[in-house]
Amino acid sequence: MKIIVPMAGRGSRLRPHTLTIPKPLIPVAGKPIVHRLVEDIAGVLNQEIEEIAFIIHESFGKQVEADLIAIAEKLGSKGTIYYQNEALGTGHAIMCAKDSLSGPAVIAYADTLIRADFDLDQNADSVIWVKQVDQPEAFGVINLNDANEIVELVEKPKEFVSDLAVIGIYYFKDVAVLKNELQLVLDNNIIHGGEYQINDGIKQMMAKGMKFVPGEVAEWMDCGNKDVTVETNSRMLGFLYNDGEHLVDYGVKSENSTIIPPCYIGEDVVLINTTVGPNVSLGKGCHVVNSTIKNSLVQTYSHIKNANLDNAMIGNHASFDGNFTSISIGDYSVLE
């Protein structure tokens, strides 16, 4: 089994945080989004992962590449790096990793997190994971026949088709078949929305009679913008806390302070006259003084004092002093 992870975009909707770090590497509950994603997929597949291929922009840099290879190796897999330096769509991104597109594979976009039990239908050519949503017109959705097979993909339907939204995780019994169809998409310049889309390859597979079935996830958590990323951080903390995972580093220095779970508190964090939680992540090396923080995500080595924060997202090496509440400041920012 292989896992293919397109993650080339930095994430414009999550600026200013993604000006200095790609969105898939922003930590949620103390661990980068892409790290959690591949760990969760590997865990629920419950089979050996031969290779994890990451498709990134070359500007991400060698340290990011090394970190991604380390993620794969931690899971006992070979890590491979491919580059997509032009934003030409999902189909194009997958084809940037064409040398790895053979055999059974899961393709997963690195801006989402899940909680699920994958049950692969061995008789299907592909599984597309979906989640029931309240506003299907805002998503790509699937259309099912009476045999519970996917017969159509509809992008942001104006009229009701179904309420099962595609979440961006796919299984292919032989991903080389998708590669062949996407090569035809590229060769024939089949473009939608100015980009080459995975859906056009999938539709060609469906037209040839290949069997697609839905898989459902219990939880689907987006990391598209600041508000939903903070919400996802809160939800993930709750899941991990209920799973019994230890989230607060044993070396936290706390003086006249209270931690209300669930919280992730990293190494070398200092809390003075502070209440943290619930639903807060504080990354390594943060110092918090005379503050109350809840429902917030703070990355590493940031200093916060005299603050009352709720629904806040703060980057790395930031300095915040004041009475602002629902804030979003990026790396190395100073508000004092």
GROMACS .gro file of C-alpha atoms in nm:
model
  336
    1MET     CA    1   0.000   0.000   0.000
    2LYS     CA    2   0.115   0.354  -0.075
    3ILE     CA    3  -0.006   0.691   0.048
    4ILE     CA    4   0.011   0.985  -0.194
    5VAL     CA    5  -0.016   1.328  -0.031
    6PRO     CA    6  -0.055   1.637  -0.254
    7MET     CA    7   0.036   1.940  -0.041
    8ALA     CA    8   0.196   2.193  -0.278
    9GLY     CA    9  -0.010   2.499  -0.187
   10ARG     CA   10   0.092   2.712   0.111
   11GLY     CA   11  -0.270   2.797   0.194
   12SER     CA   12  -0.375   3.154   0.120
   13ARG     CA   13  -0.689   3.131   0.337
   14LEU     CA   14  -0.475   3.072   0.646
   15ARG     CA   15  -0.252   3.374   0.611
   16PRO     CA   16  -0.056   3.524   0.782
   17HIS     CA   17   0.046   3.188   0.930
   18THR     CA   18   0.121   3.031   0.592
   19LEU     CA   19   0.349   3.313   0.481
   20THR     CA   20   0.634   3.145   0.670
   21ILE     CA   21   0.522   2.781   0.699
   22PRO     CA   22   0.314   2.567   0.459
   23LYS     CA   23  -0.036   2.497   0.588
   24PRO     CA   24   0.009   2.117   0.610
   25LEU     CA   25   0.295   2.173   0.856
   26ILE     CA   26   0.100   2.391   1.097
   27PRO     CA   27   0.060   2.194   1.422
   28VAL     CA   28  -0.281   2.086   1.545
   29ALA     CA   29  -0.284   1.949   1.901
   30GLY     CA   30   0.095   1.961   1.896
   31LYS     CA   31   0.158   1.775   1.570
   32PRO     CA   32   0.169   1.901   1.206
   33ILE     CA   33  -0.154   1.851   1.011
   34VAL     CA   34   0.012   1.629   0.749
   35HIS     CA   35   0.180   1.420   1.021
   36ARG     CA   36  -0.155   1.353   1.190
   37LEU     CA   37  -0.319   1.278   0.856
   38VAL     CA   38  -0.074   1.011   0.741
   39GLU     CA   39  -0.057   0.860   1.091
   40ASP     CA   40  -0.435   0.831   1.106
   41ILE     CA   41  -0.460   0.682   0.757
   42ALA     CA   42  -0.180   0.434   0.825
   43GLY     CA   43  -0.348   0.338   1.151
   44VAL     CA   44  -0.691   0.269   1.007
   45LEU     CA   45  -0.562   0.089   0.697
   46ASN     CA   46  -0.399  -0.162   0.932
   47GLN     CA   47  -0.153  -0.285   0.670
   48GLU     CA   48   0.206  -0.223   0.575
   49ILE     CA   49   0.267   0.114   0.410
   50GLU     CA   50   0.539   0.068   0.151
   51GLU     CA   51   0.581   0.433   0.055
   52ILE     CA   52   0.450   0.778   0.140
   53ALA     CA   53   0.492   1.026  -0.145
   54PHE     CA   54   0.462   1.397  -0.068
   55ILE     CA   55   0.398   1.648  -0.349
   56ILE     CA   56   0.525   1.989  -0.240
   57HIS     CA   57   0.641   2.321  -0.381
   58GLU     CA   58   1.018   2.337  -0.420
   59SER     CA   59   1.022   2.659  -0.216
   60PHE     CA   60   0.924   2.466   0.097
   61GLY     CA   61   1.294   2.401   0.148
   62LYS     CA   62   1.520   2.114   0.246
   63GLN     CA   63   1.428   2.118   0.615
   64VAL     CA   64   1.060   2.063   0.531
   65GLU     CA   65   1.159   1.781   0.298
   66ALA     CA   66   1.370   1.621   0.572
   67ASP     CA   67   1.081   1.652   0.819
   68LEU     CA   68   0.844   1.480   0.575
   69ILE     CA   69   1.087   1.197   0.509
   70ALA     CA   70   1.118   1.153   0.886
   71ILE     CA   71   0.738   1.126   0.916
   72ALA     CA   72   0.737   0.842   0.661
   73GLU     CA   73   1.031   0.665   0.822
   74LYS     CA   74   0.866   0.684   1.164
   75LEU     CA   75   0.579   0.486   1.014
   76GLY     CA   76   0.821   0.230   0.870
   77SER     CA   77   0.779   0.357   0.515
   78LYS     CA   78   0.993   0.496   0.238
   79GLY     CA   79   0.945   0.871   0.202
   80THR     CA   80   0.955   1.029  -0.144
   81ILE     CA   81   0.944   1.397  -0.237
   82TYR     CA   82   0.797   1.531  -0.562
   83TYR     CA   83   0.754   1.891  -0.673
   84GLN     CA   84   0.454   2.077  -0.810
   85ASN     CA   85   0.581   2.429  -0.872
   86GLU     CA   86   0.275   2.550  -1.063
   87ALA     CA   87  -0.076   2.550  -0.915
   88LEU     CA   88  -0.234   2.353  -1.198
   89GLY     CA   89  -0.485   2.149  -0.999
   90THR     CA   90  -0.533   1.822  -0.817
   91GLY     CA   91  -0.491   1.602  -1.123
   92HIS     CA   92  -0.166   1.774  -1.213
   93ALA     CA   93  -0.038   1.743  -0.855
   94ILE     CA   94  -0.098   1.368  -0.851
   95MET     CA   95   0.078   1.328  -1.186
   96CYS     CA   96   0.384   1.503  -1.046
   97ALA     CA   97   0.427   1.181  -0.845
   98LYS     CA   98   0.368   0.953  -1.144
   99ASP     CA   99   0.679   0.744  -1.072
  100SER     CA  100   0.507   0.627  -0.751
  101LEU     CA  101   0.164   0.566  -0.905
  102SER     CA  102   0.143   0.188  -0.913
  103GLY     CA  103  -0.037  -0.073  -0.707
  104PRO     CA  104  -0.287  -0.008  -0.428
  105ALA     CA  105  -0.275   0.346  -0.294
  106VAL     CA  106  -0.459   0.604  -0.088
  107ILE     CA  107  -0.453   0.964  -0.212
  108ALA     CA  108  -0.519   1.220   0.062
  109TYR     CA  109  -0.509   1.598   0.051
  110ALA     CA  110  -0.316   1.746   0.339
  111ASP     CA  111  -0.561   2.010   0.462
  112THR     CA  112  -0.802   1.784   0.643
  113LEU     CA  113  -0.807   1.550   0.944
  114ILE     CA  114  -1.032   1.253   1.006
  115ARG     CA  115  -1.148   0.999   1.260
  116ALA     CA  116  -1.257   0.680   1.087
  117ASP     CA  117  -1.239   0.305   1.051
  118PHE     CA  118  -1.150   0.224   0.690
  119ASP     CA  119  -1.315  -0.088   0.555
  120LEU     CA  120  -1.181  -0.140   0.204
  121ASP     CA  121  -1.423  -0.312  -0.033
  122GLN     CA  122  -1.198  -0.567  -0.202
  123ASN     CA  123  -1.442  -0.594  -0.493
  124ALA     CA  124  -1.427  -0.223  -0.573
  125ASP     CA  125  -1.180  -0.051  -0.801
  126SER     CA  126  -1.192   0.257  -0.582
  127VAL     CA  127  -1.330   0.397  -0.258
  128ILE     CA  128  -1.409   0.768  -0.221
  129TRP     CA  129  -1.455   0.881   0.137
  130VAL     CA  130  -1.744   1.113   0.210
  131LYS     CA  131  -1.913   1.286   0.503
  132GLN     CA  132  -2.276   1.384   0.540
  133VAL     CA  133  -2.301   1.765   0.544
  134ASP     CA  134  -2.572   2.021   0.603
  135GLN     CA  135  -2.489   2.241   0.302
  136PRO     CA  136  -2.398   2.009   0.014
  137GLU     CA  137  -2.417   2.294  -0.236
  138ALA     CA  138  -2.084   2.417  -0.097
  139PHE     CA  139  -1.901   2.090  -0.171
  140GLY     CA  140  -1.836   1.830  -0.433
  141VAL     CA  141  -2.083   1.546  -0.371
  142ILE     CA  142  -2.143   1.192  -0.493
  143ASN     CA  143  -2.449   1.042  -0.655
  144LEU     CA  144  -2.527   0.677  -0.570
  145ASN     CA  145  -2.728   0.413  -0.753
  146ASP     CA  146  -2.951   0.154  -0.588
  147ALA     CA  147  -2.651  -0.077  -0.539
  148ASN     CA  148  -2.476   0.190  -0.329
  149GLU     CA  149  -2.217   0.249  -0.601
  150ILE     CA  150  -2.093   0.594  -0.697
  151VAL     CA  151  -2.213   0.680  -1.047
  152GLU     CA  152  -2.150   1.054  -1.054
  153LEU     CA  153  -1.941   1.330  -0.899
  154VAL     CA  154  -2.106   1.672  -0.892
  155GLU     CA  155  -1.914   1.985  -0.795
  156LYS     CA  156  -2.116   2.233  -0.581
  157PRO     CA  157  -2.460   2.128  -0.710
  158LYS     CA  158  -2.717   2.405  -0.744
  159GLU     CA  159  -2.996   2.148  -0.709
  160PHE     CA  160  -2.991   1.869  -0.450
  161VAL     CA  161  -2.803   1.557  -0.560
  162SER     CA  162  -2.700   1.415  -0.223
  163ASP     CA  163  -2.565   1.535   0.110
  164LEU     CA  164  -2.252   1.317   0.095
  165ALA     CA  165  -1.954   1.547   0.041
  166VAL     CA  166  -1.620   1.428  -0.096
  167ILE     CA  167  -1.355   1.495   0.171
  168GLY     CA  168  -1.042   1.449  -0.039
  169ILE     CA  169  -0.935   1.093   0.051
  170TYR     CA  170  -0.944   0.818  -0.215
  171TYR     CA  171  -0.839   0.453  -0.240
  172PHE     CA  172  -0.748   0.291  -0.571
  173LYS     CA  173  -0.694  -0.084  -0.604
  174ASP     CA  174  -0.440  -0.001  -0.875
  175VAL     CA  175  -0.356   0.368  -0.887
  176ALA     CA  176  -0.181   0.313  -1.222
  177VAL     CA  177  -0.528   0.308  -1.380
  178LEU     CA  178  -0.591   0.658  -1.248
  179LYS     CA  179  -0.247   0.762  -1.372
  180ASN     CA  180  -0.333   0.650  -1.724
  181GLU     CA  181  -0.661   0.842  -1.722
  182LEU     CA  182  -0.499   1.156  -1.581
  183GLN     CA  183  -0.232   1.136  -1.851
  184LEU     CA  184  -0.515   1.155  -2.105
  185VAL     CA  185  -0.654   1.456  -1.916
  186LEU     CA  186  -0.317   1.631  -1.947
  187ASP     CA  187  -0.257   1.526  -2.308
  188ASN     CA  188  -0.600   1.648  -2.416
  189ASN     CA  189  -0.581   1.965  -2.206
  190ILE     CA  190  -0.906   1.888  -2.020
  191ILE     CA  191  -0.935   2.181  -1.782
  192HIS     CA  192  -1.204   2.286  -1.532
  193GLY     CA  193  -1.173   2.604  -1.331
  194GLY     CA  194  -0.838   2.668  -1.498
  195GLU     CA  195  -0.690   2.345  -1.357
  196TYR     CA  196  -0.647   1.974  -1.425
  197GLN     CA  197  -0.877   1.791  -1.184
  198ILE     CA  198  -0.866   1.442  -1.034
  199ASN     CA  199  -1.240   1.418  -1.099
  200ASP     CA  200  -1.188   1.412  -1.475
  201GLY     CA  201  -0.968   1.104  -1.440
  202ILE     CA  202  -1.222   0.942  -1.207
  203LYS     CA  203  -1.511   1.015  -1.443
  204GLN     CA  204  -1.323   0.844  -1.727
  205MET     CA  205  -1.273   0.539  -1.503
  206MET     CA  206  -1.646   0.535  -1.423
  207ALA     CA  207  -1.731   0.562  -1.792
  208LYS     CA  208  -1.531   0.244  -1.849
  209GLY     CA  209  -1.740   0.056  -1.594
  210MET     CA  210  -1.506   0.056  -1.299
  211LYS     CA  211  -1.668   0.015  -0.959
  212PHE     CA  212  -1.655   0.307  -0.714
  213VAL     CA  213  -1.805   0.282  -0.367
  214PRO     CA  214  -1.835   0.531  -0.081
  215GLY     CA  215  -1.651   0.513   0.248
  216GLU     CA  216  -1.773   0.720   0.540
  217VAL     CA  217  -1.576   0.889   0.817
  218ALA     CA  218  -1.703   0.953   1.167
  219GLU     CA  219  -1.534   1.293   1.186
  220TRP     CA  220  -1.404   1.528   0.918
  221MET     CA  221  -1.208   1.830   1.036
  222ASP     CA  222  -1.104   2.106   0.799
  223CYS     CA  223  -0.796   2.326   0.836
  224GLY     CA  224  -0.882   2.574   0.562
  225ASN     CA  225  -0.883   2.901   0.753
  226LYS     CA  226  -0.810   3.038   1.100
  227ASP     CA  227  -1.151   2.979   1.258
  228VAL     CA  228  -1.194   2.621   1.138
  229THR     CA  229  -0.831   2.537   1.222
  230VAL     CA  230  -0.883   2.657   1.580
  231GLU     CA  231  -1.205   2.454   1.593
  232THR     CA  232  -1.025   2.148   1.454
  233ASN     CA  233  -0.753   2.189   1.716
  234SER     CA  234  -1.022   2.189   1.988
  235ARG     CA  235  -1.196   1.881   1.849
  236MET     CA  236  -0.871   1.689   1.806
  237LEU     CA  237  -0.767   1.771   2.164
  238GLY     CA  238  -1.098   1.630   2.282
  239PHE     CA  239  -1.050   1.306   2.088
  240LEU     CA  240  -0.693   1.259   2.208
  241TYR     CA  241  -0.787   1.336   2.569
  242ASN     CA  242  -1.070   1.084   2.559
  243ASP     CA  243  -0.829   0.830   2.409
  244GLY     CA  244  -0.613   0.872   2.718
  245GLU     CA  245  -0.319   1.033   2.537
  246HIS     CA  246  -0.080   1.230   2.758
  247LEU     CA  247  -0.088   1.585   2.622
  248VAL     CA  248   0.090   1.798   2.884
  249ASP     CA  249   0.469   1.778   2.896
  250TYR     CA  250   0.600   1.671   3.236
  251GLY     CA  251   0.851   1.956   3.237
  252VAL     CA  252   0.600   2.244   3.218
  253LYS     CA  253   0.693   2.518   3.466
  254SER     CA  254   0.377   2.641   3.632
  255GLU     CA  255   0.355   2.914   3.895
  256ASN     CA  256   0.014   3.002   4.038
  257SER     CA  257  -0.145   2.870   3.718
  258THR     CA  258  -0.423   2.632   3.618
  259ILE     CA  259  -0.453   2.399   3.318
  260ILE     CA  260  -0.811   2.304   3.228
  261PRO     CA  261  -0.814   1.997   2.999
  262PRO     CA  262  -0.809   1.914   2.725
  263CYS     CA  263  -0.489   2.102   2.643
  264TYR     CA  264  -0.167   2.028   2.463
  265ILE     CA  265   0.130   2.189   2.644
  266GLY     CA  266   0.471   2.135   2.482
  267GLU     CA  267   0.824   2.119   2.618
  268ASP     CA  268   0.981   2.413   2.802
  269VAL     CA  269   0.653   2.601   2.843
  270VAL     CA  270   0.635   2.851   3.131
  271LEU     CA  271   0.301   2.954   3.287
  272ILE     CA  272   0.285   3.233   3.547
  273ASN     CA  273  -0.042   3.360   3.700
  274THR     CA  274  -0.224   3.207   3.407
  275THR     CA  275  -0.526   2.993   3.328
  276VAL     CA  276  -0.499   2.778   3.015
  277GLY     CA  277  -0.786   2.581   2.867
  278PRO     CA  278  -0.999   2.420   2.778
  279ASN     CA  279  -0.909   2.344   2.415
  280VAL     CA  280  -0.570   2.515   2.398
  281SER     CA  281  -0.246   2.410   2.228
  282LEU     CA  282   0.076   2.578   2.344
  283GLY     CA  283   0.384   2.478   2.146
  284LYS     CA  284   0.737   2.426   2.267
  285GLY     CA  285   0.905   2.715   2.447
  286CYS     CA  286   0.600   2.938   2.497
  287HIS     CA  287   0.589   3.178   2.793
  288VAL     CA  288   0.250   3.294   2.921
  289VAL     CA  289   0.216   3.549   3.202
  290ASN     CA  290  -0.093   3.706   3.366
  291SER     CA  291  -0.325   3.565   3.103
  292THR     CA  292  -0.634   3.358   3.036
  293ILE     CA  293  -0.637   3.148   2.718
  294LYS     CA  294  -0.909   2.916   2.594
  295ASN     CA  295  -1.011   2.765   2.259
  296SER     CA  296  -0.685   2.876   2.099
  297LEU     CA  297  -0.383   2.750   1.908
  298VAL     CA  298  -0.038   2.895   1.983
  299GLN     CA  299   0.266   2.759   1.800
  300THR     CA  300   0.624   2.762   1.933
  301TYR     CA  301   0.841   3.006   2.130
  302SER     CA  302   0.575   3.276   2.156
  303HIS     CA  303   0.547   3.512   2.454
  304ILE     CA  304   0.203   3.618   2.576
  305LYS     CA  305   0.122   3.843   2.871
  306ASN     CA  306  -0.175   4.040   3.005
  307ALA     CA  307  -0.400   3.861   2.758
  308ASN     CA  308  -0.754   3.728   2.757
  309LEU     CA  309  -0.767   3.508   2.447
  310ASP     CA  310  -1.052   3.309   2.299
  311ASN     CA  311  -1.062   3.169   1.943
  312ALA     CA  312  -0.707   3.294   1.887
  313MET     CA  313  -0.433   3.162   1.661
  314ILE     CA  314  -0.075   3.279   1.716
  315GLY     CA  315   0.231   3.177   1.516
  316ASN     CA  316   0.591   3.099   1.610
  317HIS     CA  317   0.820   3.342   1.794
  318ALA     CA  318   0.538   3.597   1.829
  319SER     CA  319   0.502   3.847   2.113
  320PHE     CA  320   0.157   3.952   2.234
  321ASP     CA  321   0.071   4.194   2.512
  322GLY     CA  322  -0.273   4.343   2.534
  323ASN     CA  323  -0.645   4.304   2.566
  324PHE     CA  324  -0.728   4.179   2.215
  325THR     CA  325  -0.937   3.859   2.212
  326SER     CA  326  -1.016   3.683   1.882
  327ILE     CA  327  -0.683   3.735   1.706
  328SER     CA  328  -0.474   3.576   1.434
  329ILE     CA  329  -0.110   3.681   1.417
  330GLY     CA  330   0.168   3.508   1.230
  331ASP     CA  331   0.530   3.420   1.298
  332TYR     CA  332   0.756   3.683   1.453
  333SER     CA  333   0.467   3.931   1.494
  334VAL     CA  334   0.470   4.174   1.787
  335LEU     CA  335   0.160   4.328   1.949
  336GLU     CA  336   0.239   4.508   2.269
   0.00000   0.00000   0.00000
